[in-house]
Short mmCIF file of C-alpha atoms and ligand atoms in Angstrom, two decimals:
data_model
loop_
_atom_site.label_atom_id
_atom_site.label_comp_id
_atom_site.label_asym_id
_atom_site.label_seq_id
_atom_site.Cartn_x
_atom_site.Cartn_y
_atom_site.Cartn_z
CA UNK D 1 125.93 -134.70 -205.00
CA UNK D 2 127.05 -134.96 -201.25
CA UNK D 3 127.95 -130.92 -201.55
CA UNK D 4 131.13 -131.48 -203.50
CA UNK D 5 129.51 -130.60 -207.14
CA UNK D 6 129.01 -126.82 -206.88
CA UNK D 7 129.54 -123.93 -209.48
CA UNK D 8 130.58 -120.44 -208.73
CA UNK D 9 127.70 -118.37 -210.67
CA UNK D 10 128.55 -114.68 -211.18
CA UNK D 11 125.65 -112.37 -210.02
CA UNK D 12 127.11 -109.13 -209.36
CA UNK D 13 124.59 -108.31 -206.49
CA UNK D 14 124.82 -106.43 -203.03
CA UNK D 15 125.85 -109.01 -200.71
CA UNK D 16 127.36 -111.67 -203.74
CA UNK D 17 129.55 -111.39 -205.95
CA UNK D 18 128.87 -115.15 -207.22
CA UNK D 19 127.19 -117.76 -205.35
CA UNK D 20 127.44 -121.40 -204.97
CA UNK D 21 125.07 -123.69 -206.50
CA UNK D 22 124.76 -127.27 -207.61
CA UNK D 23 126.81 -127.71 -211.12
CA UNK D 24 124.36 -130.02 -212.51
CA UNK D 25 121.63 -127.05 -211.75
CA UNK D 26 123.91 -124.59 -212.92
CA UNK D 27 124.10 -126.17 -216.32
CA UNK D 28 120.41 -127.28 -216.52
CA UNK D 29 118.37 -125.78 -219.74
CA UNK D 30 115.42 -125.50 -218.19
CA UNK D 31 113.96 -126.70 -214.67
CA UNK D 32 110.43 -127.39 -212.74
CA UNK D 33 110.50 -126.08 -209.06
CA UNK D 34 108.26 -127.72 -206.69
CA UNK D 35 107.68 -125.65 -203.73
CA UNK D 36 105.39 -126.28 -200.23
CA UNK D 37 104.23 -122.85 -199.01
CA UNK D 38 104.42 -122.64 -195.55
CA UNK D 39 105.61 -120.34 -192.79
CA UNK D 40 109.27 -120.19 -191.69
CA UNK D 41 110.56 -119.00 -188.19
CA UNK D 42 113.15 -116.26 -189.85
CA UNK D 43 111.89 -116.14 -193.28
CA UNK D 44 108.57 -115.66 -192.43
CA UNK D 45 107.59 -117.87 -195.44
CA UNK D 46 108.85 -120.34 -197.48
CA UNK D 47 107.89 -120.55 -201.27
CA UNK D 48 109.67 -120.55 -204.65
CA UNK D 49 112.08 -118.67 -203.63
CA UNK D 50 113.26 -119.67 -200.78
CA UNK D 51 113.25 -123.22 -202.27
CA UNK D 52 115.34 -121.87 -205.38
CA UNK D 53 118.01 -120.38 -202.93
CA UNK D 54 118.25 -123.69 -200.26
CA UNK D 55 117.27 -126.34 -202.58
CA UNK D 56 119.72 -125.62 -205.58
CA UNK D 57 122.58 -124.46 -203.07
CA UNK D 58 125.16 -126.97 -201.98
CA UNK D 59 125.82 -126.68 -197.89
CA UNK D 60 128.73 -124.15 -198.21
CA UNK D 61 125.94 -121.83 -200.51
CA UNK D 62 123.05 -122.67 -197.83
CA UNK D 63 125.55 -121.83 -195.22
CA UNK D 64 126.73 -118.42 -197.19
CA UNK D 65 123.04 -117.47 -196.47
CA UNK D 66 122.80 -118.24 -192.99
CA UNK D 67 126.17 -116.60 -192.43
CA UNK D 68 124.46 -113.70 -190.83
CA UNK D 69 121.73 -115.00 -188.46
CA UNK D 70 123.44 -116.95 -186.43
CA UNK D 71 121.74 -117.27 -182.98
CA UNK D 72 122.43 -116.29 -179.33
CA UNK D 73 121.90 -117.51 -176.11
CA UNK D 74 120.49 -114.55 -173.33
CA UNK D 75 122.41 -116.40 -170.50
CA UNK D 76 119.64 -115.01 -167.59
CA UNK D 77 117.25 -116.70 -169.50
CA UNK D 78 119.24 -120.25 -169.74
CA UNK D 79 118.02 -122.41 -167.80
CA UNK D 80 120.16 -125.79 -168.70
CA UNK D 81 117.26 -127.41 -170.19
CA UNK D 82 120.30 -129.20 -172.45
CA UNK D 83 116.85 -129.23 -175.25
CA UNK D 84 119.00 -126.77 -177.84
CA UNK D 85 121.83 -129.51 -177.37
CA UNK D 86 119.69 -132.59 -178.26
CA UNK D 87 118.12 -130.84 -181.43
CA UNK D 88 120.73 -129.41 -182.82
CA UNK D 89 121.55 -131.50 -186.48
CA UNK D 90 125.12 -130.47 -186.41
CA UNK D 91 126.74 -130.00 -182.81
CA UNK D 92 127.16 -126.35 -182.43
CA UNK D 93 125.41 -126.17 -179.21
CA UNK D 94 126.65 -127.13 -175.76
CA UNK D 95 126.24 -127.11 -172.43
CA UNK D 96 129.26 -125.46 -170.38
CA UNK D 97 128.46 -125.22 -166.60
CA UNK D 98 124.75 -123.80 -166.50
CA UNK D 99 124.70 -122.33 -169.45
CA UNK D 100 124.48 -123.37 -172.85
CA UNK D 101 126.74 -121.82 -175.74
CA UNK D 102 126.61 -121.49 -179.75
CA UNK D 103 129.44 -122.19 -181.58
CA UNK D 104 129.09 -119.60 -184.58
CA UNK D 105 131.57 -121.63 -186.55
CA UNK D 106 129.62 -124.31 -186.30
CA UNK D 107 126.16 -123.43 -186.03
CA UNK D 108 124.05 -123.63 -189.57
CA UNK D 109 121.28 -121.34 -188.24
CA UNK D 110 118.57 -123.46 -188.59
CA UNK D 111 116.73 -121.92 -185.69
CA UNK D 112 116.12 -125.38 -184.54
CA UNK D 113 117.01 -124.77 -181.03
CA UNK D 114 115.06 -121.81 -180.89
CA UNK D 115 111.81 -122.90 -181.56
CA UNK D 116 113.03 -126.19 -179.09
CA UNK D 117 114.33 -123.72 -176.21
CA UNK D 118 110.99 -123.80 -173.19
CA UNK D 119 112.60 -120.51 -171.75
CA UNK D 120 112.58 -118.37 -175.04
CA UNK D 121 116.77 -118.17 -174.36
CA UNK D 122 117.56 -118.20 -177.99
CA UNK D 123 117.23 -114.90 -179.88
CA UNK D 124 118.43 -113.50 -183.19
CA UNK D 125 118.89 -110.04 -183.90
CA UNK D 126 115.63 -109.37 -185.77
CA UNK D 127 115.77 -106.13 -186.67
CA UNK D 128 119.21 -105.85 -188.58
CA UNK D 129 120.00 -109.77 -189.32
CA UNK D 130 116.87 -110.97 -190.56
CA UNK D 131 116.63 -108.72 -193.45
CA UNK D 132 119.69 -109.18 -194.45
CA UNK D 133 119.52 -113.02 -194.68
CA UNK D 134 116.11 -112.75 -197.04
CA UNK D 135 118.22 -110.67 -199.13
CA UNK D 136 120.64 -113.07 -199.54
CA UNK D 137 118.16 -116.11 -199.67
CA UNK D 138 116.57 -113.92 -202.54
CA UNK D 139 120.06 -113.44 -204.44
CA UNK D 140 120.35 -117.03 -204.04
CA UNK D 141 117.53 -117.63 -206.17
CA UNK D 142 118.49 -115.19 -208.73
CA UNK D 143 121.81 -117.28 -209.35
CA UNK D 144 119.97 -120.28 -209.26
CA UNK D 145 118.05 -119.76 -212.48
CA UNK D 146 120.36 -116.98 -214.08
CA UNK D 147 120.37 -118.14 -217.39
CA UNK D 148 117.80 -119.70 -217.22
CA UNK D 149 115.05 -117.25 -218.45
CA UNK D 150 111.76 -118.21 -219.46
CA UNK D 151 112.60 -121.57 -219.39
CA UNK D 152 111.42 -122.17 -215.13
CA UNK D 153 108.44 -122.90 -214.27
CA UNK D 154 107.47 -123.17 -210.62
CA UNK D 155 104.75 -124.81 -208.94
CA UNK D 156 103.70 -124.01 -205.27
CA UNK D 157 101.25 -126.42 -203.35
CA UNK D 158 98.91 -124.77 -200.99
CA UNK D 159 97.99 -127.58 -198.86
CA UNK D 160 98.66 -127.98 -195.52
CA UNK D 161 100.13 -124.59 -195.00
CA UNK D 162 102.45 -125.69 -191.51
CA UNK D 163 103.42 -122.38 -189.52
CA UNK D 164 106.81 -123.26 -189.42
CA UNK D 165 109.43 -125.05 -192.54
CA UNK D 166 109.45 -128.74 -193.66
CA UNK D 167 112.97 -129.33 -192.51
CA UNK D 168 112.25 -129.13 -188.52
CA UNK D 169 111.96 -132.76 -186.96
CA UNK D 170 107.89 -132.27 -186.16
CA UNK D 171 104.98 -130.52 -187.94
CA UNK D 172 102.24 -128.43 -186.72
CA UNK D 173 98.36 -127.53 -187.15
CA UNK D 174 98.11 -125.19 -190.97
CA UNK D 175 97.45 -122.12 -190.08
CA UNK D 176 94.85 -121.69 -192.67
CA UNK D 177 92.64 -124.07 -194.73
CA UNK D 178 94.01 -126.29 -197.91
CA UNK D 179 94.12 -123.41 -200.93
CA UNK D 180 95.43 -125.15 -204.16
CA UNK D 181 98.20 -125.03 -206.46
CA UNK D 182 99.05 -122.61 -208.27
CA UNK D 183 101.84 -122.07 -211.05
CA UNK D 184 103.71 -119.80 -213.00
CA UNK D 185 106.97 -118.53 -214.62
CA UNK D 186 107.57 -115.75 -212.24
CA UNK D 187 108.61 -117.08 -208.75
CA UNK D 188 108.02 -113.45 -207.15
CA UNK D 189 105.03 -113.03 -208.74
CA UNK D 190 103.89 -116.70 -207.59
CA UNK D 191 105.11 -116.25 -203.97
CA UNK D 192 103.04 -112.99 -204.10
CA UNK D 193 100.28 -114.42 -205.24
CA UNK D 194 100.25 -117.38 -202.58
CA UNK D 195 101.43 -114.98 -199.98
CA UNK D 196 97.44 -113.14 -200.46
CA UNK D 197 95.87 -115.73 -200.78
CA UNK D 198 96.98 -117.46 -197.91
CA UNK D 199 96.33 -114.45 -195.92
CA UNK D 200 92.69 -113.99 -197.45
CA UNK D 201 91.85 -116.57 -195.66
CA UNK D 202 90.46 -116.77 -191.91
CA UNK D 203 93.11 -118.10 -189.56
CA UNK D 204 92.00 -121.73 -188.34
CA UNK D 205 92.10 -121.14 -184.36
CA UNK D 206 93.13 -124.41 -183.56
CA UNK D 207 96.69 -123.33 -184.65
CA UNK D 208 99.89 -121.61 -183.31
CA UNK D 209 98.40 -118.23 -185.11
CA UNK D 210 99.04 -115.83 -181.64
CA UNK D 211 96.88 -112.86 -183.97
CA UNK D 212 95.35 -111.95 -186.85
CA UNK D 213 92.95 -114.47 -187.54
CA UNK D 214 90.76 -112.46 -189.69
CA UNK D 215 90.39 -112.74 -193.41
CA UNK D 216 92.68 -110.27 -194.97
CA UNK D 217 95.14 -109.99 -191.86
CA UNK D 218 98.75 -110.73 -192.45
CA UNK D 219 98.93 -114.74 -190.96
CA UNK D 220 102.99 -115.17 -191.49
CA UNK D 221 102.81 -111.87 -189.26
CA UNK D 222 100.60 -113.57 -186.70
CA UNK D 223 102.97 -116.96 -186.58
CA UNK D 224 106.11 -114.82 -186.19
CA UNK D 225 105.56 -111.41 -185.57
CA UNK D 226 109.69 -110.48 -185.69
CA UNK D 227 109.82 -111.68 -189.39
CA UNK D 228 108.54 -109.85 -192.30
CA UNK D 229 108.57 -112.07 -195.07
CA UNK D 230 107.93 -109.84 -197.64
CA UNK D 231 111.20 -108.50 -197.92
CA UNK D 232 112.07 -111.35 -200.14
CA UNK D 233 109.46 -110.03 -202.60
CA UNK D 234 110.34 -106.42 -202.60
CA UNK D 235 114.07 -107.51 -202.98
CA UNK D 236 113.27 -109.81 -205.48
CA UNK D 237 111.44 -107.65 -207.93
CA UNK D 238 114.42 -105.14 -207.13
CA UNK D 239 117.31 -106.89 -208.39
CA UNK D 240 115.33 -108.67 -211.24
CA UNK D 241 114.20 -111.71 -210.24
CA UNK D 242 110.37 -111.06 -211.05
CA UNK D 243 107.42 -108.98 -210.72
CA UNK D 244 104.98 -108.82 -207.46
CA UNK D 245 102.13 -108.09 -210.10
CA UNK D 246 99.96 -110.74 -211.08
CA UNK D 247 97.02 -111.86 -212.70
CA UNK D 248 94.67 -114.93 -211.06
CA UNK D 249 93.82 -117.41 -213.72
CA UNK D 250 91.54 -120.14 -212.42
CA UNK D 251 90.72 -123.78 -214.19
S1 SF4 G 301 120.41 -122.58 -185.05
FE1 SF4 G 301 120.45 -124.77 -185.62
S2 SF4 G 301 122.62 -125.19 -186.01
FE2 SF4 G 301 122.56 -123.27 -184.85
S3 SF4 G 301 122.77 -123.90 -182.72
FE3 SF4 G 301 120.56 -123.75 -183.14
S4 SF4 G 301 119.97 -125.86 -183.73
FE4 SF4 G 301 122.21 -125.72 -183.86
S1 SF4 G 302 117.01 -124.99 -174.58
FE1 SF4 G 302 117.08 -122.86 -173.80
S2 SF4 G 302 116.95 -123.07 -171.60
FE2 SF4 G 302 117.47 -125.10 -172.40
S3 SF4 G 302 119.73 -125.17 -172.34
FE3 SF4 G 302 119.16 -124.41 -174.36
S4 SF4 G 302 119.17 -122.17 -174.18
FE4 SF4 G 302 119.13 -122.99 -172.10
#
């Protein structure tokens, strides 16, 4: 749809009024979501939601929830590597003298460059920004299947379980073993559900995991300790867009 053939969906929520997403999803009956569950540097995960709120959004929508995360560069820490400038997919970085800058105009917030930057230059603001942005991601979703009720059903794969999001130019060792898939009609309950079981599992040692290896420990928390992920559950079940309980049905 090249971005051009968006809807304005009302939502009435904290941080949207109405958000932007794909007319032809917008006036879908029903819909099958097919979601890898992985880990994401400033989501902390990616699952059903997250896929509802960037895969259903055209780039002014995706861009509406990246508004607030764009990155910075610590300019002590620079040191004019040029790597940020080469990876970024849309320009917004540049070198100027010995020091690179971010365009915030430009910039998508992909986090591309920070995961890309040797000198660990590249920082967000964690503490107020990132929480923020899930809550948007998560009121993404919710427009992306209002109307919609009852007739979704998601499906998230548990395989290969990368530490950091499908849309960065290289992959990585899982962080735990393969899983399954699982499915449901509830895509809080179903990112709940994978979000346990992924972290009921030991922590394979052979990947970027920096800590809690251990069955039961939190392993989003061990690939990137700034994010917590789950804020996209509590805030999902808060404005309506499912339930964290659920019940494990295995065939
Ligand atoms: S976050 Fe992404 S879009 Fe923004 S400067 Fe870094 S690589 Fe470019
Ligand atoms: S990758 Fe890091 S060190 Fe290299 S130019 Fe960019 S900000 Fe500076």
């Amino acid at each position: 749809m090249k971005s051009q053939n968006a809807a304005e969906v009302e939502i009435g929520l904290k941080h949207f009024n109405s958000v932007k997403i794909g007319s032809d999803i917008a006036a879908a009956d029903s819909m099958i979501v097919m979601s890898h569950f992985k880990g994401h540097i400033v989501a902390g995960f990616g699952g059903a939601i997250k896929n509802l709120a960037m895969g259903c959004a055209p780039a002014a929508g995706k861009k509406e929830q990246h508004f607030r995360t764009s990155p910075h560069v610590v300019e002590e820490k620079c040191v004019a590597c040029g790597k940020c400038v080469e990876i970024c997919p849309v320009g917004a970085s540049a070198l100027v003298g010995e020091v690179s800058m971010i365009e915030p105009n430009i910039c998508i917030s992909c986090g591309q460059c920070m995961e890309a930057c040797p000198s660990e230059a590249i920082d967000i603001d964690w503490e107020n920004d990132i929480p923020e942005f899930l809550e948007c991601v998560t009121e993404y979703a919710y427009g992306a299947v209002k109307g919609k009720e009852n007739r979704v059903g998601y499906i998230n794969f548990l395989l290969k379980i990368t530490p950091d999001c499908d849309c960065v130019p290289w992959s990585d060792a899982p962080i735990v073993p393969d899983i399954g898939i699982l499915a449901s009609t509830d895509p809080v309950a179903l990112d709940q559900a994978s979000y346990d079981l992924v972290n009921n599992q030991k922590g394979l040692v052979s990947s970027s995991l920096q800590f809690n290896h251990e069955a039961g420990a939190d392993k989003f928390k061990g690939a990137w300790p700034k994010v917590d992920g789950t804020h996209q559950l509590k805030y999902g079940e808060e404005i309506g867009l499912g339930s964290r309980e659920y019940k494990l049905v295995e065939i």
